[in-house]
C-alpha positions as semicolon CSV with decimal commas, in nm:
position;residue;x (nm);y (nm);z (nm)
1;X;-9,819;-27,953;1,421
2;X;-9,623;-28,068;1,722
3;X;-9,253;-28,124;1,712
4;X;-9,214;-28,281;2,055
5;X;-9,242;-28,635;1,916
6;X;-8,964;-28,568;1,667
7;X;-8,729;-28,413;1,921
8;X;-8,481;-28,639;2,090
9;X;-8,395;-28,613;2,452
10;X;-8,030;-28,544;2,531
11;X;-7,995;-28,898;2,667
12;X;-8,152;-29,042;2,351
13;X;-7,926;-28,834;2,131
14;X;-7,621;-28,940;2,332
15;X;-7,721;-29,306;2,308
16;X;-7,778;-29,277;1,935
17;X;-7,434;-29,118;1,892
18;X;-7,274;-29,399;2,090
19;X;-7,456;-29,668;1,894
20;X;-7,337;-29,490;1,582
21;X;-6,983;-29,509;1,716
22;X;-7,010;-29,885;1,762
23;X;-7,157;-29,929;1,414
24;X;-6,890;-29,698;1,270
25;X;-6,615;-29,898;1,437
26;X;-6,763;-30,224;1,308
27;X;-6,780;-30,086;0,954
28;X;-6,424;-29,950;0,976
29;X;-6,273;-30,278;1,097
30;X;-6,470;-30,468;0,832
31;X;-6,323;-30,247;0,563
32;X;-5,970;-30,286;0,697
33;X;-6,008;-30,663;0,730
34;X;-6,145;-30,682;0,374
35;X;-5,857;-30,479;0,238
36;X;-5,594;-30,668;0,435
37;X;-5,709;-31,028;0,409
38;X;-5,888;-31,094;0,078
39;X;-5,737;-30,805;-0,120
40;X;-5,376;-30,786;0,007
41;X;-5,353;-31,148;0,119
42;X;-5,250;-31,087;0,479
43;X;-5,276;-31,409;0,680
44;X;-5,409;-31,306;1,023
45;X;-5,273;-31,616;1,194
46;X;-5,079;-31,536;1,511
47;X;-4,992;-31,701;1,838
48;X;-5,101;-31,480;2,126
49;X;-4,892;-31,424;2,435
50;X;-4,914;-31,733;2,653
51;X;-5,092;-31,939;2,387
52;X;-4,946;-32,262;2,255
53;X;-5,125;-32,282;1,921
54;X;-5,167;-32,023;1,648
55;X;-5,510;-31,873;1,593
56;X;-5,650;-31,726;1,274
57;X;-5,842;-31,407;1,342
58;X;-6,147;-31,393;1,117
59;X;-6,394;-31,112;1,052
60;X;-6,660;-31,254;1,285
61;X;-6,414;-31,263;1,574
62;X;-6,308;-30,906;1,502
63;X;-6,668;-30,784;1,489
64;X;-6,763;-30,962;1,811
65;X;-6,459;-30,819;1,988
66;X;-6,531;-30,469;1,855
67;X;-6,891;-30,472;1,975
68;X;-6,811;-30,640;2,307
69;X;-6,527;-30,403;2,399
70;X;-6,733;-30,104;2,290
71;X;-7,026;-30,210;2,508
72;X;-6,797;-30,262;2,807
73;X;-6,655;-29,915;2,747
74;X;-7,005;-29,770;2,727
75;X;-7,099;-29,940;3,052
76;X;-6,795;-29,798;3,227
77;X;-6,870;-29,454;3,087
78;X;-7,231;-29,473;3,207
79;X;-7,113;-29,572;3,553
80;X;-6,861;-29,289;3,565
81;X;-7,118;-29,040;3,435
82;X;-7,361;-29,135;3,712
83;X;-7,088;-29,059;3,964
84;X;-7,004;-28,727;3,798
85;X;-6,666;-28,852;3,679
86;X;-6,734;-28,899;3,308
87;X;-6,441;-28,677;3,216
88;X;-6,185;-28,937;3,325
89;X;-6,331;-29,199;3,092
90;X;-6,137;-29,066;2,793
91;X;-5,807;-29,122;2,972
92;X;-5,911;-29,468;3,084
93;X;-6,030;-29,561;2,734
94;X;-5,714;-29,429;2,568
95;X;-5,501;-29,616;2,821
96;X;-5,689;-29,940;2,760
97;X;-5,647;-29,894;2,385
98;X;-5,272;-29,840;2,420
99;X;-5,239;-30,141;2,650
100;X;-5,443;-30,352;2,408
101;X;-5,172;-30,300;2,147
102;X;-4,947;-30,533;2,347
103;X;-5,155;-30,831;2,235
104;X;-5,098;-30,800;1,859
105;X;-4,753;-30,645;1,879
106;X;-4,612;-30,906;2,118
107;X;-4,781;-31,200;1,948
108;X;-4,581;-31,442;1,739
109;X;-4,657;-31,435;1,370
110;X;-4,591;-31,248;1,049
111;X;-4,523;-30,876;1,090
112;X;-4,799;-30,779;0,845
113;X;-5,053;-30,977;1,050
114;X;-4,943;-30,820;1,378
115;X;-4,946;-30,469;1,230
116;X;-5,290;-30,524;1,077
117;X;-5,426;-30,642;1,412
118;X;-5,267;-30,343;1,587
119;X;-5,427;-30,114;1,328
120;X;-5,766;-30,270;1,402
121;X;-5,721;-30,192;1,773
122;X;-5,627;-29,832;1,695
123;X;-5,919;-29,782;1,456
124;X;-6,173;-29,908;1,710
125;X;-6,037;-29,662;1,965
126;X;-6,019;-29,380;1,712
127;X;-6,386;-29,424;1,624
128;X;-6,540;-29,524;1,957
129;X;-6,361;-29,286;2,194
130;X;-6,469;-28,962;2,022
131;X;-6,823;-29,094;1,963
132;X;-6,867;-29,191;2,327
133;X;-6,699;-28,872;2,447
134;X;-6,971;-28,654;2,290
135;X;-7,208;-28,528;2,551
136;X;-6,973;-28,588;2,843
137;X;-6,936;-28,263;3,040
138;X;-6,597;-28,098;2,984
């Protein structure tokens, strides 16, 4: 019996962990959206900074944004890893997450909507950053 086919390469294991992070973030934001919008009745309609009309943030938009931002983060991490600078990615990712909070917190709209959107930003970072960080040399 050979076990080589069942063993994952470190790169494959790292990729699987990162895909898991994206899926985990998508599941987490789906749960929060479901609790906030249908269950608690939060209306996620806000007017973003610089926008003239309010926009309702639906689950599809949240999922697309979660996956897109995660993939961009993964791409940046891969680039930094190739250059031997993967360790700085965590600081960059955390900084981007903190800066992203400006969008929901400075938007115009109900406080519960803005806080829910901010929570979604934090949850994506809290799931994706540690998942992507695994396997990056210390």
